[in-house]
Short mmCIF file of C-alpha atoms in Angstrom, two decimals:
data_model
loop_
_atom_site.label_atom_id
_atom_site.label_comp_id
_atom_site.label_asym_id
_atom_site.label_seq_id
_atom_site.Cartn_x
_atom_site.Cartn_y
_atom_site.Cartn_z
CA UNK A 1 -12.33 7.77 -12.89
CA UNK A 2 -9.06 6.77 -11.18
CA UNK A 3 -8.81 2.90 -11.49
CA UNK A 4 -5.82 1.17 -9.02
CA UNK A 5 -5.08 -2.48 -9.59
CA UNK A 6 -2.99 -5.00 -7.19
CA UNK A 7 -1.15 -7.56 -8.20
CA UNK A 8 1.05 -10.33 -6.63
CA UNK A 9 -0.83 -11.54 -3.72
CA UNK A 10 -0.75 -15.03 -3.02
CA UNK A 11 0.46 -17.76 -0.75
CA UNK A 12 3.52 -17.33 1.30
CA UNK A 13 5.75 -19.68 4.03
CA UNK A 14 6.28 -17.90 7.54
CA UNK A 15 9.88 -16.20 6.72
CA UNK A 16 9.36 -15.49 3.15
CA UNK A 17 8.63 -12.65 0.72
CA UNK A 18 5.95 -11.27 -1.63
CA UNK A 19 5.93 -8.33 -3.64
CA UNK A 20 2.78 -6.52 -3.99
CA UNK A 21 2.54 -3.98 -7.00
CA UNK A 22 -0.43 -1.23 -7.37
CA UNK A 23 -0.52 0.54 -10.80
CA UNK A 24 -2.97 3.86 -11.01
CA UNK A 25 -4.74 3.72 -14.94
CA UNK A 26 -4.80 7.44 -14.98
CA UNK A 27 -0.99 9.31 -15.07
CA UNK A 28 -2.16 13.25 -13.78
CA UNK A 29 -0.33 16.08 -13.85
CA UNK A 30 0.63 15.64 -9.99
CA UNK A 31 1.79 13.29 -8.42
CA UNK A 32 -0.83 10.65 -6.14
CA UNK A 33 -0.26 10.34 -2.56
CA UNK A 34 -0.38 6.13 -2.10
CA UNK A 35 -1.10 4.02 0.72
CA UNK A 36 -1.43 0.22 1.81
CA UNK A 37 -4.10 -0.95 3.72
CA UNK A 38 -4.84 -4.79 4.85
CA UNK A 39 -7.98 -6.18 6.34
CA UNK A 40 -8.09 -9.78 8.12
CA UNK A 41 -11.06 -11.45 8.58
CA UNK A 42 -13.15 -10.33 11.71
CA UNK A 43 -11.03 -7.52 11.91
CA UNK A 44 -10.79 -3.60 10.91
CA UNK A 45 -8.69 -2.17 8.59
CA UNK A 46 -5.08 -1.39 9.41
CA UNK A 47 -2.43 1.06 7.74
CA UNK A 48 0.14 -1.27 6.15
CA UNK A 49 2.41 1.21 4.43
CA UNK A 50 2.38 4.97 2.75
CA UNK A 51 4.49 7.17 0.52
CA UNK A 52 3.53 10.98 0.50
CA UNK A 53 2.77 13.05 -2.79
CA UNK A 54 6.61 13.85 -3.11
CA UNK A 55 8.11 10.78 -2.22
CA UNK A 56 9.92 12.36 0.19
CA UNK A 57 8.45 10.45 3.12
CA UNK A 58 7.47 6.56 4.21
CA UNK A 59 5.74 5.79 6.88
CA UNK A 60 4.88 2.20 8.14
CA UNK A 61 2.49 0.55 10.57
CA UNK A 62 4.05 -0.55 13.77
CA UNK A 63 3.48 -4.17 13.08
CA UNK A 64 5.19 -3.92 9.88
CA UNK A 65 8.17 -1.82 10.62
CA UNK A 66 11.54 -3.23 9.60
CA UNK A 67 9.85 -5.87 7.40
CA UNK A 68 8.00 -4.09 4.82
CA UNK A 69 9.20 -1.48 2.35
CA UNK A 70 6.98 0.61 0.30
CA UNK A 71 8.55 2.32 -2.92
CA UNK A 72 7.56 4.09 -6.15
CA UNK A 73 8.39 3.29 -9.97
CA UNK A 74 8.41 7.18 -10.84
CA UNK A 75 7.81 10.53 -9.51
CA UNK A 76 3.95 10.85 -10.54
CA UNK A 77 3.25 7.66 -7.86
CA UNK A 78 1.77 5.54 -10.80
CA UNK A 79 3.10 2.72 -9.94
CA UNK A 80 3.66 1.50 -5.88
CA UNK A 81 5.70 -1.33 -4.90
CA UNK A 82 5.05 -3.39 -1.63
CA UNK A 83 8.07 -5.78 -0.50
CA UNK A 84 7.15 -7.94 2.16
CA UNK A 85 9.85 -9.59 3.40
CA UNK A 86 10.12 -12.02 7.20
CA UNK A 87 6.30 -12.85 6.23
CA UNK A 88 4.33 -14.01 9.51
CA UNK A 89 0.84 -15.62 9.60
CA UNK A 90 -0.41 -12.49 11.32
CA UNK A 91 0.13 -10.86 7.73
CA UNK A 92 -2.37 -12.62 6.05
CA UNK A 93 -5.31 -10.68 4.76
CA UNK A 94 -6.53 -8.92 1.77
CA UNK A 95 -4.45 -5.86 1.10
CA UNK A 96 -5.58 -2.76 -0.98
CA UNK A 97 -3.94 0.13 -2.64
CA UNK A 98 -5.26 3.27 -2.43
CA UNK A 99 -4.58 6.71 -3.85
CA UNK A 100 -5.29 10.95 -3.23
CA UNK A 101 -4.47 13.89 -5.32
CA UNK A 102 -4.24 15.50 -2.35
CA UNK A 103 -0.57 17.27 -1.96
CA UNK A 104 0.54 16.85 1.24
CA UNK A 105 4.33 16.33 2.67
CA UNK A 106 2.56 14.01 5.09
CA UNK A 107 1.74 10.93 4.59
CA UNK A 108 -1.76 10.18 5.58
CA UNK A 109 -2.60 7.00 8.05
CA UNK A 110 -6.27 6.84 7.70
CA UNK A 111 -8.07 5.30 4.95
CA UNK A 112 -10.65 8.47 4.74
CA UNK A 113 -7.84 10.52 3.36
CA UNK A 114 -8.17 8.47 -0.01
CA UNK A 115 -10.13 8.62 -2.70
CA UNK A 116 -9.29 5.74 -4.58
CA UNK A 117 -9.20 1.98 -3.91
CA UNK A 118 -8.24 -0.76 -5.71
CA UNK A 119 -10.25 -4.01 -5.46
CA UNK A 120 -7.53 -5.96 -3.54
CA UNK A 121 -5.02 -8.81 -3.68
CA UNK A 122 -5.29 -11.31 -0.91
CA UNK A 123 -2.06 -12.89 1.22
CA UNK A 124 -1.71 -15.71 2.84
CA UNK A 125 1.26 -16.88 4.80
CA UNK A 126 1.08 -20.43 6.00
CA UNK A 127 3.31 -21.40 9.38
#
């Protein structure tokens, strides 16, 4: 069973960075499909980032565009990087990693088109 684990969560000033990390404990012989996923409290959850099977492709929510980058350690997707950069209050919630062996050349918005989760790392950004 495909285990993902966040890391670097934490507190944050309005205007500064964090750098999330998600690391898959299984390496298969293709590559994962990753995406980013946040959840506030009271509300559903959102599409934060995702990087398709071939890395060939990023996509990012709307309210994260131009703030956010998503990148990869390696070509298997085994490791997933989060910068979060111009942090606003707004971006506080607990934010998950989660991961497909699906091959696609999309990358895939909705949280039913993964089959792994990790438990979550929370964020809070203070005004």
């Amino acid at each position: 069973q495909v285990q993902l684990v966040e890391s670097g969560g934490g507190l944050a000033q309005a205007g500064g960075s964090l750098r999330l990390s998600c690391a898959a404990s299984e390496h298969p012989y293709s590559p994962y499909a990753v995406g980013w996923f946040r959840q506030a409290p009271g509300k559903e959850r959102e599409f934060v980032s995702g990087i398709s099977s071939d890395g060939r492709r990023l996509a990012y929510g709307d309210s994260v565009k131009g703030r956010f980058t998503i990148s990869s350690a390696n070509t298997k997707n085994t490791v997933i990087y989060l910068q979060m950069n111009i942090l606003e209050p707004e971006d506080t919630a607990v934010y998950y990693c989660a991961a497909t062996l699906s091959q696609s050349r999309a990358v895939a918005r909705s949280d039913l088109s993964y089959d792994y989760w990790g438990p979550g790392t929370q964020v809070t950004v203070s005004s």
